[in-house]
Amino acid sequence: MGTRQFNVLPGFNLALGYTLAYLSLVVLIPLGAVFLKSATLSLEEFWAVVSAPRVVATYKISFGLSLLAATINACFGLLLAWALVRYSFPGKKIVDALVDLPFALPTAVAGIALTALYAGNGWLGQYLEPLGIKVAFSPLGILVALIFIGLPFVVRTVQPILEDLEVELEEAAASLGAHRWQIFRLVILPVLLPALLTGFALAFARAVGEYGSVIFIAGNLPFVSEITPLMIITKLEQYDYAGATAIAVVMLVLSFILLLVINLLQAWATPLQQNGRKS
Amino acid sequence: MFLHHLSQKGKGPRGNLLKGLLVLGLLASGAARADVTLLNVSYDVSRELYKEINPAFVAHWEKRYPEKLTINQSHGGSSKQAGAVIGGLEADVITMNQAPDIDILVERGGLVAADWRQKFPHDAAPYTTVSIFLVRKGNPKGIKDWSDLAKPGVSVIVPNPKTSGNGRYTWLGAWGYALQQYKGDEAKAKEFVGKLFANVPVLDGGGRGATTTFTQRGVGDVLVTFENEAVLIDKEVGGDQFDVVYPSSTIEAAAPVAVVDAVADKRGTKDAARAYLNFLFSPEGQEIIARHNFRPRDPAVQKKYEARFPLIRTFTVEGALGGWAKVQKAHFADGGLYDQIAAKR
């Protein structure tokens, strides 16, 4: 891509200053305010709030289900992107546009639609519930909502890379005697992996913070289907602003660590990509 | 004060200092000459009520005063709305469904006078409602009283007591009923309320959410909610799908109102704000209130609409449960009774 020595845009200082100022204004100052507000609690109070059993149960649900939803989206989002790039079929442009809908739809609308669909008297729920599969008002419902809102992230990050990937590479591999699985694992996947991880990270980050759609379908039972953002809202409604920010700080730190790990994984995957291209 | 001077303006100009101030004030308020606006910050399901109250009051006001009055409304979850006012939303009046949401404005920043309950009749609550049951047509589970809600196999829909006034009143209704049944034995009352809440499959954030879950999603055998909401569903949403059930005794929820003194003083709207809230207690206001299925305070209006509001034994937070401050601390604070019962599920 670009070179390291030559800068197209002049004025490194100006650009860096602008970047820092912008980032501070938009991201760092609001987050700093969260940390400051939570600092009004003593250390014991802070710990008591964030380690309450009911709150801990929500971390497991929020982070566990978000990771699961992002994993599922990584698999099926890749499949979707593959179908959109490699095949042509009638209505492809429409399917392509549909992928972005979860971006545009107000999350509350998504939540209500999914709940109506999966409730015991809904179109899908009426067939699933007799089979003992309860989707709406259960953790499974949360997973469905999180998959819905996270899907576009994986598709949209993987798609451009797939478009750049030359079919000739696969043909060459095939002519050298590689099986389909070998081609996928050794030729395609290394190139896609960084983008796939980015999509995964974005879908995960989006899912962890999601409130609007989940709240309608979750059922919100303590220890069963409460998400961490609901705990924050609950504290806010009780005018416990410091307690709410304490939980927010824990979420921020956990999310930051997880995103950092994913970034490190990406850094580890990127040289693989270059090797893959060279060979 | 501001308004009185406005109303005298036509009678004969005497160039005094106040008039000069008045002109300055008008200039500061921009182009809207001699207009008054009030912002009423209210809870979620009072929307329909104030849609009718506001034009009635404006007509009433404009008969007496020359200036044009506009009333703006803001609705949302009760505690969230109070939070917005604390955060700087310039409400001239607040009309809530539970006293703690006004008390918090006294506590945080002294926006409302501490003696707000004494500023209007009936502890500043122009109407009340009661927590009752809505069951599916024909009442297949035979639900007649609170004790039936705690039986195994009954599914009860209630909004989250931590985030909703409606849910809080339901919790306290069950608690007060149990205290009566067990002659004040709190351990037994706790066990009873625990059993009842173990029958709750979904906890919605607010009253309207619970209504949707019960009516549209078909979840639950019984919805516990305010009388005005239950009657509205029965009449408007239900067709012929639901029955209203009155328990043997229940909690009375008074809807308190207050002038936000700090804002009204600053904006010079105190007279209009006070008159607006007084209008709620007038026969005309009470009539509109009764039509919206809230229980009016005015005896004459009560008599006129008595068929709508069955007589029922009620108790209040102040009378039976020791007041809101105590209830908040014992039941809903972190680690309180609600949390203890939730932890046992």
GROMACS .gro file of N, CA and C in nm, chain B residues 17 40-41 130 196 213 215 226 229 239 269:
model
   33
  296LEU      N    1  -3.991   5.174   3.675
  296LEU     CA    2  -3.875   5.087   3.659
  296LEU      C    3  -3.916   4.946   3.617
  319ASN      N    4  -4.414   2.090   3.085
  319ASN     CA    5  -4.458   1.991   3.182
  319ASN      C    6  -4.381   1.861   3.156
  320VAL      N    7  -4.295   1.824   3.248
  320VAL     CA    8  -4.221   1.698   3.233
  320VAL      C    9  -4.295   1.592   3.313
  409VAL      N   10  -5.511   0.253   4.130
  409VAL     CA   11  -5.482   0.137   4.214
  409VAL      C   12  -5.421   0.027   4.128
  475LEU      N   13  -4.435  -1.511   4.463
  475LEU     CA   14  -4.504  -1.439   4.356
  475LEU      C   15  -4.405  -1.402   4.245
  492THR      N   16  -4.608  -0.722   2.637
  492THR     CA   17  -4.574  -0.862   2.657
  492THR      C   18  -4.699  -0.945   2.683
  494THR      N   19  -5.034  -0.855   2.627
  494THR     CA   20  -5.141  -0.850   2.528
  494THR      C   21  -5.096  -0.894   2.389
  505PHE      N   22  -5.164  -0.069   3.670
  505PHE     CA   23  -5.254   0.032   3.721
  505PHE      C   24  -5.393   0.017   3.660
  508GLU      N   25  -5.449   0.178   3.319
  508GLU     CA   26  -5.389   0.101   3.210
  508GLU      C   27  -5.473  -0.023   3.181
  518GLY      N   28  -6.054  -0.579   2.269
  518GLY     CA   29  -6.173  -0.634   2.208
  518GLY      C   30  -6.244  -0.710   2.316
  548THR      N   31  -4.228   3.215   3.541
  548THR     CA   32  -4.351   3.146   3.502
  548THR      C   33  -4.425   3.090   3.622
   0.00000   0.00000   0.00000
